[in-house]
mmCIF file of C-alpha atoms in Angstrom:
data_model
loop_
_atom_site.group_PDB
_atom_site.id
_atom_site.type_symbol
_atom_site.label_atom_id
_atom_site.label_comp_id
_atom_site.label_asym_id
_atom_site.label_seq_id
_atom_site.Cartn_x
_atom_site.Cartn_y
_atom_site.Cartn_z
ATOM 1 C CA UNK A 1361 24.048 112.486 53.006
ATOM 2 C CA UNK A 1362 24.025 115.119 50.252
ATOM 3 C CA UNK A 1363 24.005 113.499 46.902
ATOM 4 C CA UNK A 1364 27.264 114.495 44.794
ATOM 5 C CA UNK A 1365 26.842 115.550 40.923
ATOM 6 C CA UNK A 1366 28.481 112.474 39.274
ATOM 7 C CA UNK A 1367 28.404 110.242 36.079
ATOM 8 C CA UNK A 1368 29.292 106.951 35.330
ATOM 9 C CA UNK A 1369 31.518 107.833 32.650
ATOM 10 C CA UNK A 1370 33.424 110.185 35.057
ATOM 11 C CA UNK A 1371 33.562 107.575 38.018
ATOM 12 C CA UNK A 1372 34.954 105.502 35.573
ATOM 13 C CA UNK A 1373 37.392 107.982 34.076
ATOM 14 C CA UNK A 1374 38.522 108.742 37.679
ATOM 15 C CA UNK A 1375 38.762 104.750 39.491
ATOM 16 C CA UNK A 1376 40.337 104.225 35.678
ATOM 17 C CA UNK A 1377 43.328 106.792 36.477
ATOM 18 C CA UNK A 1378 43.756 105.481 40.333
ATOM 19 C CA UNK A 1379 43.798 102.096 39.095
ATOM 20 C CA UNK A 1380 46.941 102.879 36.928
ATOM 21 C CA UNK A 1381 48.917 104.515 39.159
ATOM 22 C CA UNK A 1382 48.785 102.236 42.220
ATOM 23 C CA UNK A 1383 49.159 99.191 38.803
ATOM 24 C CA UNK A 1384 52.656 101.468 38.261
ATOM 25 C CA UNK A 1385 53.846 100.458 41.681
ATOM 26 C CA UNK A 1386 55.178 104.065 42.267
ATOM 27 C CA UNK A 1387 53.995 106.297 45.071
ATOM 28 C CA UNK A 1388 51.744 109.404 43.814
ATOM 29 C CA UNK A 1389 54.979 111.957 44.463
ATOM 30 C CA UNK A 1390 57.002 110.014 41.859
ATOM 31 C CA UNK A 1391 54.184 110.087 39.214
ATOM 32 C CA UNK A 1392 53.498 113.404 40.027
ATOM 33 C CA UNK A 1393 57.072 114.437 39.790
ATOM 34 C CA UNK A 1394 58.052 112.361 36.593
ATOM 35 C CA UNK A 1395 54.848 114.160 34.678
ATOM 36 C CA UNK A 1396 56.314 117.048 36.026
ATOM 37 C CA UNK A 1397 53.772 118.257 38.754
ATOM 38 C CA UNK A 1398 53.401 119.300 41.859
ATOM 39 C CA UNK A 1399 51.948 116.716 43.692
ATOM 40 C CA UNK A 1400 48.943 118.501 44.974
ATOM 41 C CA UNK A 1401 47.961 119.058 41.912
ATOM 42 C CA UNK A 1402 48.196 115.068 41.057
ATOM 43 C CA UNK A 1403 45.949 115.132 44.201
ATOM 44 C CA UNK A 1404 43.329 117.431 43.058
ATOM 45 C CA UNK A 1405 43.291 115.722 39.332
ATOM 46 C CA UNK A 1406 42.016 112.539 41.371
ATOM 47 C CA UNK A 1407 39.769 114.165 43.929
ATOM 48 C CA UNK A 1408 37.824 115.775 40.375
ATOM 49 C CA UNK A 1409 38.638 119.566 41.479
ATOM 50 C CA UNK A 1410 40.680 119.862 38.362
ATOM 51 C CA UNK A 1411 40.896 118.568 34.496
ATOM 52 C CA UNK A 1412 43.965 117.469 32.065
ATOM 53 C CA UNK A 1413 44.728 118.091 28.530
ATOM 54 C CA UNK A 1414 44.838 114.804 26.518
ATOM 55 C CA UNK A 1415 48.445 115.365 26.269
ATOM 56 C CA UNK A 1416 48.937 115.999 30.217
ATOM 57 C CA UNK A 1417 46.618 112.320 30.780
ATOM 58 C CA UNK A 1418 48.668 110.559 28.120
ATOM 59 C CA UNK A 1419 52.069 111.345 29.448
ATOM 60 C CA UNK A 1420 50.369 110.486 32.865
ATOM 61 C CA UNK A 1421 49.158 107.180 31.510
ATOM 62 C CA UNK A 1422 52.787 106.373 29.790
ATOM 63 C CA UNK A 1423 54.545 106.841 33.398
ATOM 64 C CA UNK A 1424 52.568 104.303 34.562
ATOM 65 C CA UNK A 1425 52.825 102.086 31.780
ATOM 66 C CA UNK A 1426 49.283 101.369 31.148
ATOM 67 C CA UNK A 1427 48.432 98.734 28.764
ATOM 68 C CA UNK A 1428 47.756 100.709 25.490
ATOM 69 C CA UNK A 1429 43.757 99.071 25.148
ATOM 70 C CA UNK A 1430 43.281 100.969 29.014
ATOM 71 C CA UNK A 1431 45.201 104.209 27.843
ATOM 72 C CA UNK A 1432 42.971 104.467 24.991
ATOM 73 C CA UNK A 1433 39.777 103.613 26.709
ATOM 74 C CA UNK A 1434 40.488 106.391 29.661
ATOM 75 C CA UNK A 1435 41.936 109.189 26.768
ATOM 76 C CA UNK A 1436 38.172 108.175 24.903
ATOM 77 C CA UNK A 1437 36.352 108.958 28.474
ATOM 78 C CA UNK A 1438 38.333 112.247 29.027
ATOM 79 C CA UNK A 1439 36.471 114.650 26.840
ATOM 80 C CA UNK A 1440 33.141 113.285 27.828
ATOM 81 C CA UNK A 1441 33.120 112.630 31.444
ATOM 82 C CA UNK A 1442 30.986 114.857 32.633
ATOM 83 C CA UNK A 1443 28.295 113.362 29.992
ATOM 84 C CA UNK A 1444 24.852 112.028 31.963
ATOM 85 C CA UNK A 1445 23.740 108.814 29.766
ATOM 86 C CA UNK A 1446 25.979 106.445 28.292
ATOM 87 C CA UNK A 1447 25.005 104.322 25.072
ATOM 88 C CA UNK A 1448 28.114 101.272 25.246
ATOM 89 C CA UNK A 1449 28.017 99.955 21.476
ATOM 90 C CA UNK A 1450 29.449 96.908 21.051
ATOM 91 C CA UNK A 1451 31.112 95.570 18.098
ATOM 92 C CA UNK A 1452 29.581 92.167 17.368
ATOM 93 C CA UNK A 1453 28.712 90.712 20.899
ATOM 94 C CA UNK A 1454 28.953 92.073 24.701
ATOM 95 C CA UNK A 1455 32.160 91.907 25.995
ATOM 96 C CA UNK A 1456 31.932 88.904 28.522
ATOM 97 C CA UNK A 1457 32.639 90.845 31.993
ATOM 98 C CA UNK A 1458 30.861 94.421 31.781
ATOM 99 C CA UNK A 1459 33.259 96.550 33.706
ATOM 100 C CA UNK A 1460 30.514 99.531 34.317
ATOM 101 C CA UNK A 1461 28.109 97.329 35.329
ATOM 102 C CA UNK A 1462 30.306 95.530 37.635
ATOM 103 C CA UNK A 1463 31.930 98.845 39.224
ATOM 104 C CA UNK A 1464 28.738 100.718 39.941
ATOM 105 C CA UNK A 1465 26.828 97.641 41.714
ATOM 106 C CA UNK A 1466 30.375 97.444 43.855
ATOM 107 C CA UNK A 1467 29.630 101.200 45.131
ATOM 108 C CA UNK A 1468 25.780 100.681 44.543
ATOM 109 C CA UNK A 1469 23.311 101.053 47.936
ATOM 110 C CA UNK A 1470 20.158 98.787 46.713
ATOM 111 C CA UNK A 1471 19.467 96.960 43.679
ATOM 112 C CA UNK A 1472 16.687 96.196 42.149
ATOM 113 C CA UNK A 1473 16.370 94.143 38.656
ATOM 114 C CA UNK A 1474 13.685 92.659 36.717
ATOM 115 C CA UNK A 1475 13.656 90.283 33.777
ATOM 116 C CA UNK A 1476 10.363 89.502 31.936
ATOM 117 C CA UNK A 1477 11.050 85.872 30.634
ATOM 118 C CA UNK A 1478 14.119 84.243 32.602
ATOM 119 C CA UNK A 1479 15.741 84.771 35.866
ATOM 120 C CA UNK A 1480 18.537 87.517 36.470
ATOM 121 C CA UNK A 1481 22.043 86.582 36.231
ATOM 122 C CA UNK A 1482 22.413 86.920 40.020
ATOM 123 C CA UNK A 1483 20.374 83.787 41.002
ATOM 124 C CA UNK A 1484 21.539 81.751 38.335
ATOM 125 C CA UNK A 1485 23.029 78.159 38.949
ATOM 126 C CA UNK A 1486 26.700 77.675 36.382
ATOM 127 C CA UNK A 1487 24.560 75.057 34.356
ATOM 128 C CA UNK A 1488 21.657 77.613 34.088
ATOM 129 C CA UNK A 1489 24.220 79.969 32.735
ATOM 130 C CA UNK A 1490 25.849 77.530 30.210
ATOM 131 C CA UNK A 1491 22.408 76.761 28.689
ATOM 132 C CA UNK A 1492 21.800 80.679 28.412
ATOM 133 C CA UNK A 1493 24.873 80.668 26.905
ATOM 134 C CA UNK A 1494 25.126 77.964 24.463
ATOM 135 C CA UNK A 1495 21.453 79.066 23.261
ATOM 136 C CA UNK A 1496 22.219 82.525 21.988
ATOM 137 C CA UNK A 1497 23.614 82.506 19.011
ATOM 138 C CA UNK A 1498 26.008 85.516 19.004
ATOM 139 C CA UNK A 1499 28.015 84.277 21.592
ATOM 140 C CA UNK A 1500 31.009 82.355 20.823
ATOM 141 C CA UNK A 1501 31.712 79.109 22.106
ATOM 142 C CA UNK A 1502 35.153 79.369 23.320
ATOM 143 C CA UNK A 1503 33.675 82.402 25.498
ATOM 144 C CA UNK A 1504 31.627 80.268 27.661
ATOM 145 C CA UNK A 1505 34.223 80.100 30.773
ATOM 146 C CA UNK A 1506 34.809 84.014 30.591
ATOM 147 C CA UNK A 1507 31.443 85.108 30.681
ATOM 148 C CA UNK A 1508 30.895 81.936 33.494
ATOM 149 C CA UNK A 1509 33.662 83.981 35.994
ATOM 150 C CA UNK A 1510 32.322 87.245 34.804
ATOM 151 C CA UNK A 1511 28.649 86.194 36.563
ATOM 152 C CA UNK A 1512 29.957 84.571 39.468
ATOM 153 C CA UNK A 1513 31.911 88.098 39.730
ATOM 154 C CA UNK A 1514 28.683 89.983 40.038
ATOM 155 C CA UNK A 1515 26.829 87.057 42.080
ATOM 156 C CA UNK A 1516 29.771 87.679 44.274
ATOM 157 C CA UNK A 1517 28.923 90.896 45.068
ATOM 158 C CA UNK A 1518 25.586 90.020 46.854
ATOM 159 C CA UNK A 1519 27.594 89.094 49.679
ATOM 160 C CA UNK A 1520 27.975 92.571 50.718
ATOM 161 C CA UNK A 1521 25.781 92.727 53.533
ATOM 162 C CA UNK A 1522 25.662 96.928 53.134
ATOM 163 C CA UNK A 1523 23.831 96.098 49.599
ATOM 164 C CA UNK A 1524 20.096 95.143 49.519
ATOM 165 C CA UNK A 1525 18.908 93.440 46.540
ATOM 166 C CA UNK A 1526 15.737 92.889 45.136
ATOM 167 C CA UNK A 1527 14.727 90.737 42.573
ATOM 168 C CA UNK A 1528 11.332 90.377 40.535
ATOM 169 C CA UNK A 1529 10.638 87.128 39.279
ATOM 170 C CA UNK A 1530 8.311 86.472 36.814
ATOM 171 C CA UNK A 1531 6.294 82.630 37.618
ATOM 172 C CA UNK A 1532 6.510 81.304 34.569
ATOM 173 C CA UNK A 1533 10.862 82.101 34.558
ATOM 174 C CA UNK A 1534 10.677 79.257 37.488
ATOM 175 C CA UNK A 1535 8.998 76.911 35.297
ATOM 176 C CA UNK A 1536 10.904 77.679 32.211
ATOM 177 C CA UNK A 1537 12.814 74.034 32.243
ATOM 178 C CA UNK A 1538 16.161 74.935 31.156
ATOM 179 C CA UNK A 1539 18.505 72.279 30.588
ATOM 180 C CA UNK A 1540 17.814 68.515 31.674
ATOM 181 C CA UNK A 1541 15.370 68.350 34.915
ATOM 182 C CA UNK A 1542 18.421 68.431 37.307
ATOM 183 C CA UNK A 1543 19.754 71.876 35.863
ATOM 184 C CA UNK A 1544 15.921 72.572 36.492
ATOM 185 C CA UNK A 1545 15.369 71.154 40.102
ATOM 186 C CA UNK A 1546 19.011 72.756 41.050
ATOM 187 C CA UNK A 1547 18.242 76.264 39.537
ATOM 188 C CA UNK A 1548 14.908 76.717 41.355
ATOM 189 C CA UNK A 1549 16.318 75.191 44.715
ATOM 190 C CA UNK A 1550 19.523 77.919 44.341
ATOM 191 C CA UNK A 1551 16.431 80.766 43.814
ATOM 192 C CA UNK A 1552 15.181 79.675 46.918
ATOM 193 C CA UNK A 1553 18.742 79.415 48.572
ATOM 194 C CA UNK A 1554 18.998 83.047 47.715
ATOM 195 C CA UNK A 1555 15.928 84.480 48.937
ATOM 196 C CA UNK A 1556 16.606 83.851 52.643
ATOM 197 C CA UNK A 1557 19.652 86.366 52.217
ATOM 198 C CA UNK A 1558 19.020 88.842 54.741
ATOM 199 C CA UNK A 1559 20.020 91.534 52.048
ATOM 200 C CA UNK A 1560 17.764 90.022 49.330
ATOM 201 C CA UNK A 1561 14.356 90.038 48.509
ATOM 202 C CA UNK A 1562 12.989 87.841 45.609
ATOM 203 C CA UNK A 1563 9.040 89.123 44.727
ATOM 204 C CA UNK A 1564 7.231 86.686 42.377
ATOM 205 C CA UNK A 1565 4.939 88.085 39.874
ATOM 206 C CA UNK A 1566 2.300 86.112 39.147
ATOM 207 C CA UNK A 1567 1.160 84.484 36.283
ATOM 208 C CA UNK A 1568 -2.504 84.777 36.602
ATOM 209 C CA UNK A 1569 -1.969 88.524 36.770
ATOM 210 C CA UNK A 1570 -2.105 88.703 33.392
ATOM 211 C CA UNK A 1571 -0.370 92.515 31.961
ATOM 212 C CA UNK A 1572 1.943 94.035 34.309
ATOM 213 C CA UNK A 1573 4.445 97.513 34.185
ATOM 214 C CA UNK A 1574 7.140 95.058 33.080
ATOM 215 C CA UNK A 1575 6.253 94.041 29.711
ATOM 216 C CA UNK A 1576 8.434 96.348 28.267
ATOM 217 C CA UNK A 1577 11.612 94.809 28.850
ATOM 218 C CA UNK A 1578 14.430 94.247 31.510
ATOM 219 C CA UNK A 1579 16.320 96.451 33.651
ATOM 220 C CA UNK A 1580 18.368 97.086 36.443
ATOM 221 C CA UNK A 1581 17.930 100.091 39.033
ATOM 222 C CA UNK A 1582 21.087 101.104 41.132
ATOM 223 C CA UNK A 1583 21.039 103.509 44.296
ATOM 224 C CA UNK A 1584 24.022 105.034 45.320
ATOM 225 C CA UNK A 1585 24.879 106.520 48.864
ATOM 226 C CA UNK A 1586 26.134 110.066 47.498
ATOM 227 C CA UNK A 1587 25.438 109.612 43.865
ATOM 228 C CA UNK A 1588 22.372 109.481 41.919
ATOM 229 C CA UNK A 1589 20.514 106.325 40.646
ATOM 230 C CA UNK A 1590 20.757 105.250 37.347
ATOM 231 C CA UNK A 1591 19.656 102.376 35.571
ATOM 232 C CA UNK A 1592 21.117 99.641 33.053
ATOM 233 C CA UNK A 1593 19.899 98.052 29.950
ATOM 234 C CA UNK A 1594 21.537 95.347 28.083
ATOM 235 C CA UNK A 1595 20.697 94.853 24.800
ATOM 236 C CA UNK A 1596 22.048 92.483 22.145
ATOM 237 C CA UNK A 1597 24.504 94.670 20.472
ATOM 238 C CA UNK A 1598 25.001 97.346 23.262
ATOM 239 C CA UNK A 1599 24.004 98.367 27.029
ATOM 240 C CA UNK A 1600 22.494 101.805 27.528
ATOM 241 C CA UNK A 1601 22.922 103.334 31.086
ATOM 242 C CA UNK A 1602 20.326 106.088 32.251
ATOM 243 C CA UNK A 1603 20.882 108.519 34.112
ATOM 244 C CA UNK A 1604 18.637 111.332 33.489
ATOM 245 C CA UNK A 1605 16.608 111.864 36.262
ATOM 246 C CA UNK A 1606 13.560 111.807 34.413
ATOM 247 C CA UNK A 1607 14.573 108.536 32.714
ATOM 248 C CA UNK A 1608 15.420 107.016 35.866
ATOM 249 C CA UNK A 1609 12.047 107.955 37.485
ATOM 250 C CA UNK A 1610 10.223 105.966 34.725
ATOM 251 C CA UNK A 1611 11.714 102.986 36.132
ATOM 252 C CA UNK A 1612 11.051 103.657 39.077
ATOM 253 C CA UNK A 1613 7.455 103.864 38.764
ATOM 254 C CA UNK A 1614 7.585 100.390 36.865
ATOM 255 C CA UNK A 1615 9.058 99.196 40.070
ATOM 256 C CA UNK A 1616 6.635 100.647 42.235
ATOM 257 C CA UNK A 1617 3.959 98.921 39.630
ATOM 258 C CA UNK A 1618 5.880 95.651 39.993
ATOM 259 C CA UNK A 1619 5.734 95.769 43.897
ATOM 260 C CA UNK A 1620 1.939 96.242 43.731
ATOM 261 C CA UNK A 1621 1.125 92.983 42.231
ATOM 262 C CA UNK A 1622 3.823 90.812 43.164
ATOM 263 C CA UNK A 1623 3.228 88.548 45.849
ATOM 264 C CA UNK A 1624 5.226 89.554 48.750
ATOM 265 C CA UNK A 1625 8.259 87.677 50.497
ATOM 266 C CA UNK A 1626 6.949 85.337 52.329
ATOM 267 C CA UNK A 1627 4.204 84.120 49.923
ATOM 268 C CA UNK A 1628 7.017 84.164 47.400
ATOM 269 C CA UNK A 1629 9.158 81.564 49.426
ATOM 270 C CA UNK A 1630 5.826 79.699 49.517
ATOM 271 C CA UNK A 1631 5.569 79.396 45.824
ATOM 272 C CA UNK A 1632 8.749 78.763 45.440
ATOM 273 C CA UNK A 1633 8.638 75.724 47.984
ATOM 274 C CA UNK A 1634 5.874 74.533 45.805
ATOM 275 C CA UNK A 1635 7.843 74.540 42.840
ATOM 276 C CA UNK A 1636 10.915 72.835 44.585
ATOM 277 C CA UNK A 1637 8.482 70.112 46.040
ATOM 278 C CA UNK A 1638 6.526 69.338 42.552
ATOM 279 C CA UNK A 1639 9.980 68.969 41.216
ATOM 280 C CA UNK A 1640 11.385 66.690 43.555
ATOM 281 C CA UNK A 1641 8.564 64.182 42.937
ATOM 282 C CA UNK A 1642 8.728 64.619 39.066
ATOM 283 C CA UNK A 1643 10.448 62.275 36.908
ATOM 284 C CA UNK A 1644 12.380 63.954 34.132
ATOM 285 C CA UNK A 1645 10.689 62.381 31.865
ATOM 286 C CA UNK A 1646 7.545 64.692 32.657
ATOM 287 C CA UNK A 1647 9.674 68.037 32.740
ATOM 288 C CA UNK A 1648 7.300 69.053 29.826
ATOM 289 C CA UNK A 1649 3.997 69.528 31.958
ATOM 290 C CA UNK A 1650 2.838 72.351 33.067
ATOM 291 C CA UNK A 1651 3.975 72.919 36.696
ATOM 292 C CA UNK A 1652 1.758 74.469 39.434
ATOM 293 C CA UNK A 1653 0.873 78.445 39.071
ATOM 294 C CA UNK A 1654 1.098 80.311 42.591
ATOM 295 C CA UNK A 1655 -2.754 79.289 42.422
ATOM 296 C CA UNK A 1656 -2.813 76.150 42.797
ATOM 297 C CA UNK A 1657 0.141 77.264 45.881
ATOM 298 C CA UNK A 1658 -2.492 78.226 47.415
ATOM 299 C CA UNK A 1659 -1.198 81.894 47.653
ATOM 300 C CA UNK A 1660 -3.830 84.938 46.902
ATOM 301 C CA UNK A 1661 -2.901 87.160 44.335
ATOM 302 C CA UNK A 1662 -2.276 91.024 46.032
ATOM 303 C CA UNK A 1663 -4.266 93.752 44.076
ATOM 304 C CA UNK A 1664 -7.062 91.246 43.028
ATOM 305 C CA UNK A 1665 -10.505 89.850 43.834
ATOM 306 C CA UNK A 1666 -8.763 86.477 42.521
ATOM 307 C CA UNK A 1667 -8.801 83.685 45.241
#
């Protein structure tokens, strides 16, 4: 299928508008007729074929008695919707659920993410996330149970079979030991849980490999069946979305890195059945020591001479 010249600030701006009127409870021939349209034209204002002035969307958006912090976000996207590349500032700290994020992975075809020091949000355990939580300091406390729902909201969304996921995992994130030794035996076992998802693929990057493509930071690569990819990075203060082709294709060639010296899905279930089993037999009062590399698994590193 053809891809379809779209943004994310315009998918937005669009599901935004939909959103409201079927929130109004009216059908679309009493919205359109109370704005004073025809409602073919309401029809061709959702299905993108036409614009709005501001004043047209705001009388619109007071019909359907939107909630004034919605009206002002979708009068904001108007102007700019047909913008490729969106830099989302925010004030002090993220907001806990990420609405783009979470809409684009629901229409999103494949997945792909990559974290260079922890493990994504997907395959994280609750306790996991309340220790990532607690430990950043520009999060506030009384957030904790938002931003809890907010990742079990996207960890819900692996569940669609028609979206394949794949996850790089970095060796040394599964023997990062956070919280007590149970948070750590449960988080590695739920990993593990995960990768036998016939829609997800974990690949384990190896310690002993040294360097690797994704040093520089962490992302996450969406495919779309009509539209095209883009990517998303979260930053403290903000969460830059990419979707200049040629900025896209960078990624893309870190993933394609990534893939060439990770190990691949089977010897990554094997390391992480290693990890699971040197757990189990560790007493928390050893958590500290340094737990087996995919070595000492017994799994060859790909790319190498290394045995």
């Amino acid at each position: 299928m053809p891809q379809r010249s779209s943004t994310a600030r315009g998918r937005e701006f669009g599901a935004g508008v939909r959103a409201a009127i079927k929130a109004s409870g009216m059908p679309a021939r009493r919205v359109a007729e109370l704005v004073g349209w025809q409602e073919a034209k309401l029809s061709d204002f959702l299905n993108g074929k036409i614009g709005c002035t501001e004043t047209e969307l705001a009388l619109l958006l007071g019909v359907c008695r939107t909630p004034v912090e919605e009206r002002d976000h979708l009068l904001d996207l108007r102007p700019v919707a047909h913008v490729r590349g969106w830099w989302q500032k925010h004030a002090l700290c993220p907001p806990a659920r990420l609405r783009t994020l979470v809409e684009n992975v629901e229409a999103a075809k494949t997945l792909t993410m990559w974290h260079p020091h922890g493990l994504p949000v997907y395959l994280q355990t609750p306790d996991y996330m309340r220790e990532v939580i607690a430990a950043s300091p520009n999060l506030p406390d009384d957030e904790t149970v938002q931003r809890l729902r907010a990742a079990q909201e996207l960890q819900g969304l692996l569940s669609r079979r028609d979206l394949h996921c794949t996850f790089y995992v970095h060796e040394q994130a599964l023997h990062l030991p956070v919280g007590g030794h149970e948070t750590h035996v449960s988080q590695v076992h739920q990993v593990l849980l995960t990768a036998v998802r016939t829609n997800v693929t974990i690949r384990i990057v190896p310690t002993a490999i040294g360097a690797h493509a994704g040093l520089s930071g962490a992302f996450t690569r969406l495919t779309f069946p009509t539209y095209e990819p883009l990517v998303f990075l979260e930053q403290e203060g903000s969460v830059l979305i990419e979707e200049q082709s040629e900025a896209v294709k960078l990624y893309q060639e870190i993933v394609h890195s990534l893939s060439r010296v990770s190990l691949n899905e089977e010897q990554s279930k094997a390391v992480l059945i290693h990890v699971c089993e040197q757990l189990a037999v560790a007493d928390s009062s050893e958590r500290g020591h340094v737990l087996p590399s995919a070595l000492a698994a017994g799994v060859p590193l790909l790319g190498s001479d290394r045995s």
